[in-house]
PDB file of C-alpha atoms and ligand atoms in Angstrom:
ATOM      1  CA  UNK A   1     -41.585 -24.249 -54.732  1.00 92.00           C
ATOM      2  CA  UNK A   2     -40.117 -21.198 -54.506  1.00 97.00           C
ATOM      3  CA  UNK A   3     -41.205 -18.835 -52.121  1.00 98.00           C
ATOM      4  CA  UNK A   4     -40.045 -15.198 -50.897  1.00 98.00           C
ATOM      5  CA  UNK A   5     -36.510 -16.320 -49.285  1.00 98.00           C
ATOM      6  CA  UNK A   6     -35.555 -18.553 -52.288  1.00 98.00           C
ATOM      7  CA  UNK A   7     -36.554 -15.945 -54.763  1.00 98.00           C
ATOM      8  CA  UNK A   8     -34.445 -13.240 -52.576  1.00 98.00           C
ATOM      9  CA  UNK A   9     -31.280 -15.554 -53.238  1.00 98.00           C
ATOM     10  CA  UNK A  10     -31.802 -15.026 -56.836  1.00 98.00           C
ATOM     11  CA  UNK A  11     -32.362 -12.053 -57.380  1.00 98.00           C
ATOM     12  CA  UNK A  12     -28.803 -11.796 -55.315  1.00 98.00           C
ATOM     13  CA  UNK A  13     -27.272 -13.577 -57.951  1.00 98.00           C
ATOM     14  CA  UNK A  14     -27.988 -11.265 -60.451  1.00 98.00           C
ATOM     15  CA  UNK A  15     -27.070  -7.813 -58.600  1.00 98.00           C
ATOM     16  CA  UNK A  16     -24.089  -9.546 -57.283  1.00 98.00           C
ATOM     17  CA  UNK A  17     -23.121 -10.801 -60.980  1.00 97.00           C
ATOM     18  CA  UNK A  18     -25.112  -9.511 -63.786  1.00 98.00           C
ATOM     19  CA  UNK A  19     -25.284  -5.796 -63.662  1.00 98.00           C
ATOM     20  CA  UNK A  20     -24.281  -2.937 -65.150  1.00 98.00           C
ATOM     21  CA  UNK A  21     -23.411  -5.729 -68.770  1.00 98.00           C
ATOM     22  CA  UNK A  22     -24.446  -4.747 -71.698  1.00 98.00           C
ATOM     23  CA  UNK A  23     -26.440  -7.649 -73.361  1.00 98.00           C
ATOM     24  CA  UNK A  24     -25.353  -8.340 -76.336  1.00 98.00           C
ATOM     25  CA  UNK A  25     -27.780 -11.537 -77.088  1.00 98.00           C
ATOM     26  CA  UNK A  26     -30.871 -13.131 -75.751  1.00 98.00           C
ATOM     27  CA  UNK A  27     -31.568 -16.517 -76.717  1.00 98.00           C
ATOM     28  CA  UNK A  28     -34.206 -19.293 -76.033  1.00 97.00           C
ATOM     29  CA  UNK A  29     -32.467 -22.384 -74.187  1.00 95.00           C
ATOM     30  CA  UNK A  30     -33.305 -25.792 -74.265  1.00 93.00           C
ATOM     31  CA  UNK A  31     -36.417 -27.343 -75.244  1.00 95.00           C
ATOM     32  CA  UNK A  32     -38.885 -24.057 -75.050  1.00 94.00           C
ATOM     33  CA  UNK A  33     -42.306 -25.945 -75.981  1.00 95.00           C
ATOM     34  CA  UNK A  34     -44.695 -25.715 -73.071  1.00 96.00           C
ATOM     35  CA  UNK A  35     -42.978 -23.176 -71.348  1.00 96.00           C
ATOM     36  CA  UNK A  36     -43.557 -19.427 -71.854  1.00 97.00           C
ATOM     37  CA  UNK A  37     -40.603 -17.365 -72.810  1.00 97.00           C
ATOM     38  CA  UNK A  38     -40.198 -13.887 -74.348  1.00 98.00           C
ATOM     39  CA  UNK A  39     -40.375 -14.334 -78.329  1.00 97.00           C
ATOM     40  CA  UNK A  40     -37.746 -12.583 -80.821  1.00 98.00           C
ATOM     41  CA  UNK A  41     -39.388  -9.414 -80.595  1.00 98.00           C
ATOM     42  CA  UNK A  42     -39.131  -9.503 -76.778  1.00 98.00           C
ATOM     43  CA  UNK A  43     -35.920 -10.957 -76.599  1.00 98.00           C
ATOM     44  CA  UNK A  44     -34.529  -8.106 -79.472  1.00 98.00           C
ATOM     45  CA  UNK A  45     -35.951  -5.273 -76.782  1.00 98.00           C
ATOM     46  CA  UNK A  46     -33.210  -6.477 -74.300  1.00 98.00           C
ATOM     47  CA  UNK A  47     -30.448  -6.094 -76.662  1.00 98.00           C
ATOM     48  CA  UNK A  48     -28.543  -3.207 -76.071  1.00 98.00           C
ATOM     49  CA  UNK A  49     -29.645  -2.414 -72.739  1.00 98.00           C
ATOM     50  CA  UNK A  50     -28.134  -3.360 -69.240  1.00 98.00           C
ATOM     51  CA  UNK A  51     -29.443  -4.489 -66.071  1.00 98.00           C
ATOM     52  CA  UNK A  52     -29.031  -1.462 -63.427  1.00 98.00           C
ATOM     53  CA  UNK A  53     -31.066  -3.076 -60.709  1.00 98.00           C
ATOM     54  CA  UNK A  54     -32.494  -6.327 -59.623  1.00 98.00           C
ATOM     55  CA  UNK A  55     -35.946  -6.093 -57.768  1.00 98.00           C
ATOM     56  CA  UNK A  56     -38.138  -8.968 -56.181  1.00 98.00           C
ATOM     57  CA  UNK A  57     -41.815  -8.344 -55.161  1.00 98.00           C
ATOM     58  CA  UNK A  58     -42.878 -11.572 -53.269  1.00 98.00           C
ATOM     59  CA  UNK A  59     -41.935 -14.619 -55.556  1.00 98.00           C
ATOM     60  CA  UNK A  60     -41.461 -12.489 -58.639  1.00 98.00           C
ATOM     61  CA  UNK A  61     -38.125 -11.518 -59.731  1.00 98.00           C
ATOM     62  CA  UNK A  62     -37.550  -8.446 -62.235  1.00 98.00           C
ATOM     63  CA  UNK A  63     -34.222  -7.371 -63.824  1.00 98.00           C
ATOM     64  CA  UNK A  64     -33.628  -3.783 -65.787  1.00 98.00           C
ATOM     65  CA  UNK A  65     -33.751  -0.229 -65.454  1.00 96.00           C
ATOM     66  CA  UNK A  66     -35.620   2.878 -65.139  1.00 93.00           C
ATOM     67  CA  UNK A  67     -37.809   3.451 -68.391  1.00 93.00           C
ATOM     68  CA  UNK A  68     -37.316  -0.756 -69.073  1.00 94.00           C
ATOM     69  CA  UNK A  69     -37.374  -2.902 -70.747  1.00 97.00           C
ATOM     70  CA  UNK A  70     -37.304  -5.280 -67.549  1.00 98.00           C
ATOM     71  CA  UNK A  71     -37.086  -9.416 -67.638  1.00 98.00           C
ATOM     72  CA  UNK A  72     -39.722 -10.508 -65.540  1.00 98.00           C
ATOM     73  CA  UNK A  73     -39.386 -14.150 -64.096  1.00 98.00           C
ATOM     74  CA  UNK A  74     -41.135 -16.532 -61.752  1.00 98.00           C
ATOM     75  CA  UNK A  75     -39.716 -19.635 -60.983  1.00 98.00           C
ATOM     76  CA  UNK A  76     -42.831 -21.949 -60.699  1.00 96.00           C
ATOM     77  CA  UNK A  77     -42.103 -24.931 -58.867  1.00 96.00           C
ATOM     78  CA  UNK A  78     -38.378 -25.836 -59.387  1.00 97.00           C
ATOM     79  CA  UNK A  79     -37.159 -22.445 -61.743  1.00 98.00           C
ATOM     80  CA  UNK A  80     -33.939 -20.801 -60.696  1.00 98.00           C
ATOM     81  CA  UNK A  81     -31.464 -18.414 -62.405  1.00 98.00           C
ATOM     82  CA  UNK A  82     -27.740 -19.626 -62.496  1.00 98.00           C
ATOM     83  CA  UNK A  83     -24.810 -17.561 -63.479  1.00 98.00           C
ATOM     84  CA  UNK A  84     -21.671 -18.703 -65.909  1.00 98.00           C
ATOM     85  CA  UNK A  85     -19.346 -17.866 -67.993  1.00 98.00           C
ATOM     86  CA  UNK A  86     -18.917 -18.382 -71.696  1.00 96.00           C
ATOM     87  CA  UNK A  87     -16.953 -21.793 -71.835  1.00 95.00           C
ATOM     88  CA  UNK A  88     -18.699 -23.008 -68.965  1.00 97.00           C
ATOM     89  CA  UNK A  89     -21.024 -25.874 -69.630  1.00 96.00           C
ATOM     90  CA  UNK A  90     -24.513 -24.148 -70.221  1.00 96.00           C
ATOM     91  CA  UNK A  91     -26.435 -25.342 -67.284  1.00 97.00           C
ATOM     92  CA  UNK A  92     -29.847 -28.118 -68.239  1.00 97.00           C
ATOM     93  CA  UNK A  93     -32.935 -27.003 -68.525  1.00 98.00           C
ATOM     94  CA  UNK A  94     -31.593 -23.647 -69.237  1.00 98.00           C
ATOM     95  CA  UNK A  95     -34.782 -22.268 -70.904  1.00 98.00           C
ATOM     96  CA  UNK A  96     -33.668 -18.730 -71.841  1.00 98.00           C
ATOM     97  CA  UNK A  97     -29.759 -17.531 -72.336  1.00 98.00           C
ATOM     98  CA  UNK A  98     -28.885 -13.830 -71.495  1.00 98.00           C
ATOM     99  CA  UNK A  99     -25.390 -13.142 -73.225  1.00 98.00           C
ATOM    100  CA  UNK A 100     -23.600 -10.240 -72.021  1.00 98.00           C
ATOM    101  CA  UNK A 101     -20.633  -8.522 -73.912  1.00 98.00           C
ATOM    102  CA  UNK A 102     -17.524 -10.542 -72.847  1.00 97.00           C
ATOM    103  CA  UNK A 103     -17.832 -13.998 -70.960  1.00 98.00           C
ATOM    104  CA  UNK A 104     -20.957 -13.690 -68.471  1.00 98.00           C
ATOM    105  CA  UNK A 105     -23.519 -15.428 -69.012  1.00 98.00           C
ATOM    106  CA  UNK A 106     -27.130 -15.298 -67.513  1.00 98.00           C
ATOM    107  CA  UNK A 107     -29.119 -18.562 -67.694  1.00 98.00           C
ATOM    108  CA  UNK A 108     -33.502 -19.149 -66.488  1.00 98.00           C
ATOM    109  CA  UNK A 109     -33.213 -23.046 -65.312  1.00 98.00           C
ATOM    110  CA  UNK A 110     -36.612 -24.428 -65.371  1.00 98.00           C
ATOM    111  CA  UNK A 111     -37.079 -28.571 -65.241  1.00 97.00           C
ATOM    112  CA  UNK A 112     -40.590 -28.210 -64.428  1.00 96.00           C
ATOM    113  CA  UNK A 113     -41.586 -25.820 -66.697  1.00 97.00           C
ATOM    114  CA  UNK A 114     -44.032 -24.378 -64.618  1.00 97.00           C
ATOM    115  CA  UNK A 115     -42.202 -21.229 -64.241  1.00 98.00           C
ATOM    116  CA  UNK A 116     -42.145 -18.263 -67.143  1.00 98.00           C
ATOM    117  CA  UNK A 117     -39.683 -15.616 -68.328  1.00 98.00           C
ATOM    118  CA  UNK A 118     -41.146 -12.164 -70.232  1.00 97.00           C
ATOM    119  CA  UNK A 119     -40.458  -8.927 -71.194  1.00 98.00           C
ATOM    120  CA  UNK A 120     -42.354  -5.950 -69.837  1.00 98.00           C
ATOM    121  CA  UNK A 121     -42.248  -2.484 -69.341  1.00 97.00           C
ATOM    122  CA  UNK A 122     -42.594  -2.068 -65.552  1.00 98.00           C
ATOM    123  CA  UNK A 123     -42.608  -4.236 -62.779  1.00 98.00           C
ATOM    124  CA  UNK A 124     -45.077  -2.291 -61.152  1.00 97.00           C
ATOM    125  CA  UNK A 125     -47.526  -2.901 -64.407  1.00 96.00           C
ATOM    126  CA  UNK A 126     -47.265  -6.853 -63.448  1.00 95.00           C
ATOM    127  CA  UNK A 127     -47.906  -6.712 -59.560  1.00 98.00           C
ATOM    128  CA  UNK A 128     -50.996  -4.464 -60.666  1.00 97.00           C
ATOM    129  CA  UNK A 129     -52.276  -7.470 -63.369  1.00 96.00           C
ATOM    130  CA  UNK A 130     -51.864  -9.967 -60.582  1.00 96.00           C
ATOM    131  CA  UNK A 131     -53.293  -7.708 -57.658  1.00 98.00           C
ATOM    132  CA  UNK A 132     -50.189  -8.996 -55.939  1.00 98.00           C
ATOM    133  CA  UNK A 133     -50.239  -7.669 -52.068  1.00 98.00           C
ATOM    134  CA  UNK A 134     -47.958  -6.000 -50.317  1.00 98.00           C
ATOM    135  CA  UNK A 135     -44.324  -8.001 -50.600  1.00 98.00           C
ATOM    136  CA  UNK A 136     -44.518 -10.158 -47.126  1.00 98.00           C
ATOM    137  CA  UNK A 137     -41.099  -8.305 -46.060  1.00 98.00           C
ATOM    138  CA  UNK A 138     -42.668  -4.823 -46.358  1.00 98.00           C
ATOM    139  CA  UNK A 139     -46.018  -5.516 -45.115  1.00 98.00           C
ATOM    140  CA  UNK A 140     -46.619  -3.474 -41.796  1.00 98.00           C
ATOM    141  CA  UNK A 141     -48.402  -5.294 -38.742  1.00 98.00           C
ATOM    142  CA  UNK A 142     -51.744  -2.836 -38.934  1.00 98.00           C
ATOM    143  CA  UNK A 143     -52.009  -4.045 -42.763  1.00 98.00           C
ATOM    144  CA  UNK A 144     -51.342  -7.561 -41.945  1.00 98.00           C
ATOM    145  CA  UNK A 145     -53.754  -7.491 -39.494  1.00 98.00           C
ATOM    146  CA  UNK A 146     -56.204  -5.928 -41.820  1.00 98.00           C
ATOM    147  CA  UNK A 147     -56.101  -8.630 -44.223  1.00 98.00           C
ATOM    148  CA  UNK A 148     -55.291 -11.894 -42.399  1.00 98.00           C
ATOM    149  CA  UNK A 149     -57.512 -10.662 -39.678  1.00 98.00           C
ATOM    150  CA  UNK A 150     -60.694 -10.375 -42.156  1.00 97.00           C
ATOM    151  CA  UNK A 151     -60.115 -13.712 -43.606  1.00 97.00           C
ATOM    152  CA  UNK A 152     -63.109 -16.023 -42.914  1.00 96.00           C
ATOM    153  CA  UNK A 153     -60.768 -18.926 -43.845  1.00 96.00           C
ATOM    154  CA  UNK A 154     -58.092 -20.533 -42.575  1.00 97.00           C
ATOM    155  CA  UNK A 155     -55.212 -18.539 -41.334  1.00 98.00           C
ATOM    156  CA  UNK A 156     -52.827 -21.071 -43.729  1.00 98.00           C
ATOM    157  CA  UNK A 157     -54.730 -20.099 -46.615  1.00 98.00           C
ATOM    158  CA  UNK A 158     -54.888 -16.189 -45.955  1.00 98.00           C
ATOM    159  CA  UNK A 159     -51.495 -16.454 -45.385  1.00 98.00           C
ATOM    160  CA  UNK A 160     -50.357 -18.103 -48.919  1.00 98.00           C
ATOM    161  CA  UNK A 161     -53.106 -15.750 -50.633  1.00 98.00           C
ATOM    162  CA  UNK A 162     -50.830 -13.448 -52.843  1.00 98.00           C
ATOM    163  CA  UNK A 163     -53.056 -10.718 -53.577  1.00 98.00           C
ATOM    164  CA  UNK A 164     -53.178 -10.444 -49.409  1.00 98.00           C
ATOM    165  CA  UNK A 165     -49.541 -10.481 -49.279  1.00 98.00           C
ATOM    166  CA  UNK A 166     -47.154 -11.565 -51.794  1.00 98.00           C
ATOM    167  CA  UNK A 167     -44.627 -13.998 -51.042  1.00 98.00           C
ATOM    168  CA  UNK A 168     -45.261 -16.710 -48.714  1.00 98.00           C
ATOM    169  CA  UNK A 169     -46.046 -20.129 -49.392  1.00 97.00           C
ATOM    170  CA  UNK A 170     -46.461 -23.396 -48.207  1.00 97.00           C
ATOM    171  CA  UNK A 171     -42.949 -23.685 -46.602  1.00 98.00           C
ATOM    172  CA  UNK A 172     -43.037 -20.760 -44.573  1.00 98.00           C
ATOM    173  CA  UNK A 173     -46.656 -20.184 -44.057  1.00 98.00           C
ATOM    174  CA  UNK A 174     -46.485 -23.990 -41.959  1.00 98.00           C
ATOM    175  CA  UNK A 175     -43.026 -22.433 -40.236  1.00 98.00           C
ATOM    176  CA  UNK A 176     -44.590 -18.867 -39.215  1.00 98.00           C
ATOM    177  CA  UNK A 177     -47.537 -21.390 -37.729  1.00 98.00           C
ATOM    178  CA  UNK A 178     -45.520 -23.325 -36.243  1.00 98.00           C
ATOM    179  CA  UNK A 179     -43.375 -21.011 -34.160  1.00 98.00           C
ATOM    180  CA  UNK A 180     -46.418 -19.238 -33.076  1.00 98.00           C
ATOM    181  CA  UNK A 181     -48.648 -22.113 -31.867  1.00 98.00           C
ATOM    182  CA  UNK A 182     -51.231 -21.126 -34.615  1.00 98.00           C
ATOM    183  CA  UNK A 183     -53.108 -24.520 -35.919  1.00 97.00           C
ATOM    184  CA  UNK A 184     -53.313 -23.905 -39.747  1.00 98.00           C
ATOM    185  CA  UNK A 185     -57.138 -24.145 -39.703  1.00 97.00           C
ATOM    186  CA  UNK A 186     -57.588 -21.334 -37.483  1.00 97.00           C
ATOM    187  CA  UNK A 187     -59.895 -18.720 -39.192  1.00 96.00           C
ATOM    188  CA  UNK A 188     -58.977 -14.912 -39.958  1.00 97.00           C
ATOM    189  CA  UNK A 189     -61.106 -13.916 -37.693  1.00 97.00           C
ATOM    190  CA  UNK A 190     -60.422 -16.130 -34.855  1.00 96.00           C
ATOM    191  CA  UNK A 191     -57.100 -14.898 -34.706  1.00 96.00           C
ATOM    192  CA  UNK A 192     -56.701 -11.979 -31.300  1.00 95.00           C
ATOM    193  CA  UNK A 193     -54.987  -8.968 -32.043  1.00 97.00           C
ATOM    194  CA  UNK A 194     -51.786 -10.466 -30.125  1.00 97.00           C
ATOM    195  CA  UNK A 195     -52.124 -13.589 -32.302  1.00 97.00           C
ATOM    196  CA  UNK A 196     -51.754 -11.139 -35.627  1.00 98.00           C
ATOM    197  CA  UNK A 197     -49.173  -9.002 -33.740  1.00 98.00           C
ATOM    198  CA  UNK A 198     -47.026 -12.158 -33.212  1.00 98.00           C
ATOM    199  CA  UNK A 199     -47.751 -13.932 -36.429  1.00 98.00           C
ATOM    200  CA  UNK A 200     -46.591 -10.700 -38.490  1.00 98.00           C
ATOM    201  CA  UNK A 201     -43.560 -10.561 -36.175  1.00 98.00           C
ATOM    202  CA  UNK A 202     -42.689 -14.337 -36.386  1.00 98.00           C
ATOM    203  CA  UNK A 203     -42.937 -14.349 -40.455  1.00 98.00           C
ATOM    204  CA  UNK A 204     -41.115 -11.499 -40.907  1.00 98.00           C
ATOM    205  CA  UNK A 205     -38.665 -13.030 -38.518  1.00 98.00           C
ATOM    206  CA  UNK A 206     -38.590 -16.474 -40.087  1.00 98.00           C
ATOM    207  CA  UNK A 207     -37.984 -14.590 -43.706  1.00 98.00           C
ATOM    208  CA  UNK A 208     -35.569 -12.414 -43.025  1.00 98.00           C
ATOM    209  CA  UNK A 209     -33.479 -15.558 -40.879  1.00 98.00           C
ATOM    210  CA  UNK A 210     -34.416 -17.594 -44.291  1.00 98.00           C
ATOM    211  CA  UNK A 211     -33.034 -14.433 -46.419  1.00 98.00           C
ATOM    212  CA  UNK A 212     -30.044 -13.865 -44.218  1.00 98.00           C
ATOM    213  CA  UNK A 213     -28.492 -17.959 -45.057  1.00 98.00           C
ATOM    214  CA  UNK A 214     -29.712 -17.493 -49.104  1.00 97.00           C
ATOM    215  CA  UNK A 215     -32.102 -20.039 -48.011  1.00 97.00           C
ATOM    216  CA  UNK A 216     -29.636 -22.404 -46.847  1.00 97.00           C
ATOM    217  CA  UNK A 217     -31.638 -24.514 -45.088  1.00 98.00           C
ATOM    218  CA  UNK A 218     -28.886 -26.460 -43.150  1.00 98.00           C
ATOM    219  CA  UNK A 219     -27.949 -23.298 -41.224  1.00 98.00           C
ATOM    220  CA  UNK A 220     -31.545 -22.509 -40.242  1.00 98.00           C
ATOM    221  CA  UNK A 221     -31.994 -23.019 -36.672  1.00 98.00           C
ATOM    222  CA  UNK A 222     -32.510 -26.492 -35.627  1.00 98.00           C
ATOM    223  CA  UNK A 223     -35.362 -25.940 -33.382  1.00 98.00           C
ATOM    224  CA  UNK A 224     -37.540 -24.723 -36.930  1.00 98.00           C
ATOM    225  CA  UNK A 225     -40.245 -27.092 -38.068  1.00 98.00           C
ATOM    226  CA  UNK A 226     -38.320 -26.927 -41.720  1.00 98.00           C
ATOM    227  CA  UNK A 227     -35.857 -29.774 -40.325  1.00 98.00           C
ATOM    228  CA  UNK A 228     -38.991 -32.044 -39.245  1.00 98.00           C
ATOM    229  CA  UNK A 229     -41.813 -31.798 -41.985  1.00 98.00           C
ATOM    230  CA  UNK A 230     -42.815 -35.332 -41.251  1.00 97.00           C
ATOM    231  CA  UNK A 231     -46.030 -37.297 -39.745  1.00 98.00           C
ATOM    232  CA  UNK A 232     -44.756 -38.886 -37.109  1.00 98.00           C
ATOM    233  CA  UNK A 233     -41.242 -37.113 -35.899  1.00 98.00           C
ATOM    234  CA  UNK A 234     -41.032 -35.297 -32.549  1.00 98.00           C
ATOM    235  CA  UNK A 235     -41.915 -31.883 -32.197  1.00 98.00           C
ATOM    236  CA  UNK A 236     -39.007 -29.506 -30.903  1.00 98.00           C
ATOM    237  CA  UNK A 237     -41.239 -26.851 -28.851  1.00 98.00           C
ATOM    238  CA  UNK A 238     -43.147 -29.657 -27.258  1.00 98.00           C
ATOM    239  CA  UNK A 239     -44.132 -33.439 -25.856  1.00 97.00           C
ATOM    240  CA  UNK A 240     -46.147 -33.716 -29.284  1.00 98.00           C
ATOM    241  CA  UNK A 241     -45.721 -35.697 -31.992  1.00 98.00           C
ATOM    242  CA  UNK A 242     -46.119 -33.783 -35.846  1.00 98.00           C
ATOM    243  CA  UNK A 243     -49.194 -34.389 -38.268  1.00 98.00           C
ATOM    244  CA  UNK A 244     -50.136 -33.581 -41.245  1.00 97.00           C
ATOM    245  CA  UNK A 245     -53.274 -32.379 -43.248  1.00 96.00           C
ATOM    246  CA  UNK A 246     -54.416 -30.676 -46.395  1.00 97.00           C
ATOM    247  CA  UNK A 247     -55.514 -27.466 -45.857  1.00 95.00           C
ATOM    248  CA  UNK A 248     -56.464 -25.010 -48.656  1.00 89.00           C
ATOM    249  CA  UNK A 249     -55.339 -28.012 -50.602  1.00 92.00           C
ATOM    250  CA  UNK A 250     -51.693 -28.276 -49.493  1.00 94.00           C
ATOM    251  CA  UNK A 251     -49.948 -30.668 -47.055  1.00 97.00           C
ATOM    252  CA  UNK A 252     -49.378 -28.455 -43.992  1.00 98.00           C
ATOM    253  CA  UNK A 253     -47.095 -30.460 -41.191  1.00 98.00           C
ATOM    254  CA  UNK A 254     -48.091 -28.833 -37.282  1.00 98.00           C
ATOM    255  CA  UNK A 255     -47.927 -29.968 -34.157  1.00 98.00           C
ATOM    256  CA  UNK A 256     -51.501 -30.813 -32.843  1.00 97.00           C
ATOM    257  CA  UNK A 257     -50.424 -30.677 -28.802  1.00 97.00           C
ATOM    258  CA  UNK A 258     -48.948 -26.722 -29.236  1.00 98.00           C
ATOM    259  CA  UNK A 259     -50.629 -25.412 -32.037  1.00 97.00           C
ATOM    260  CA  UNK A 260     -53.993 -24.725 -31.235  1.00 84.00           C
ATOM    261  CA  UNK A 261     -57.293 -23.727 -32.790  1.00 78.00           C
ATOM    262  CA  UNK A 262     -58.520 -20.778 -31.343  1.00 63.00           C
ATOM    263  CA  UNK A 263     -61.699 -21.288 -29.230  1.00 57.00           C
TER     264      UNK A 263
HETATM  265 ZN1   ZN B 301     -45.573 -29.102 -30.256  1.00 91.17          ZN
END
């Protein structure tokens, strides 16, 4: 699924190559049924206008420009945004066609379908309706304390919680964990104020390295847990050997010897 980094990647896609184009047509892609996408009103409102700037807050992606309309996405479990050019086959399971003026062409991929595509007036109006947190790259360590800190649950769960902080998810919620010896059942408030210090330091790290490859995961460090996510396999920071478990009702992969439960 996914999460902040792989989100980031896209919405690089579309300030590197869909920008400052007049749109000349918005059209539904393949096979729309059980997947929402704006309707021919809200496809009509981007007509006209041009994207001037491509924002992200956590896994939500927004494209447009001061006084909207903006195309809001979220990519669900497998969405993604691809870029061609008139001529080029249209990619599968293109659900919703931008068309600028000339060749360019803006296509939301979603096999899944779990993902969604609108039109709204503000980004800021849809992190409000989903009481979205603060995005996990702007967070600062006193509010991330604050809010992971508080949490009677377990620190994986907090951590994946969007409207604590938005953007993190199963992926790099078990990585941040990881790389600070923090077992994923460990409660909020369990958690020392140099355990929150160096979990907020360590995500932000681990998203920012995730950001900096476009979420390239081959050129991610090997040491990182996302190389090893299987019961069974060796850990890298220790003699231990990796588990798994469900917590908050997602696999989480950890390293029993190193990453403790707080006593
Ligand atoms: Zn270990």
């Amino acid at each position: 699924m996914p999460e902040l980094p792989e989100v980031e990647a896209l919405r690089r896609r579309i300030e590197d190559g869909a920008l400052h184009r007049t749109i000349a047509r918005v059209r539904p892609g393949n096979d729309t049924a059980h997947i929402e996408v704006p309707d021919a009103a809200g496809r009509k409102r981007l007509e006209g206008r041009q994207f001037s700037r491509a924002t992200r807050h956590g896994k939500y992606l927004f494209a447009g420009s001061d006084g909207g309309p903006w195309l809001a996405l979220h990519m669900g479990m497998a969405g993604s945004v691809r870029l061609y050019d008139d001529g080029d086959a249209q990619p599968d399971y293109a659900r919703l066609i931008v068309e600028f003026e000339g060749d360019r062409r803006l296509a939301f991929r979603d096999p899944r379908k779990f993902g969604w595509a609108r039109v709204i007036d503000a980004p800021e109006d849809e992190i409000a309706a989903r009481d979205l947190g603060p995005d996990a790259l702007a967070i600062d360590a006193e509010t991330f304390a604050q809010r992971i800190g508080q949490s009677r649950g377990a620190v994986k769960s907090a951590l994946m919680a969007q409207e604590k902080l938005a953007g993190v998810g199963n992926l790099w919620a078990d990585e941040t964990l990881y790389q600070t010896g923090t077992h994923p059942e460990t409660r909020g408030t369990d958690l020392g104020d140099g355990k929150l210090s160096d979990l907020h330091t360590a995500m932000r790290r681990i998203l920012t390295g995730v950001c900096d490859t476009n979420a390239t995961y081959s050129d991610l460090p090997d040491a990182w847990l996302i190389h090893r996510r299987e019961t069974g396999r060796a850990c890298s920071r220790c003699d231990g050997t990796l588990t798994s478990e469900k917590v908050g009702g997602r696999t989480s992969y950890f390293c029993p010897s190193h990453q403790e439960r707080a006593a």
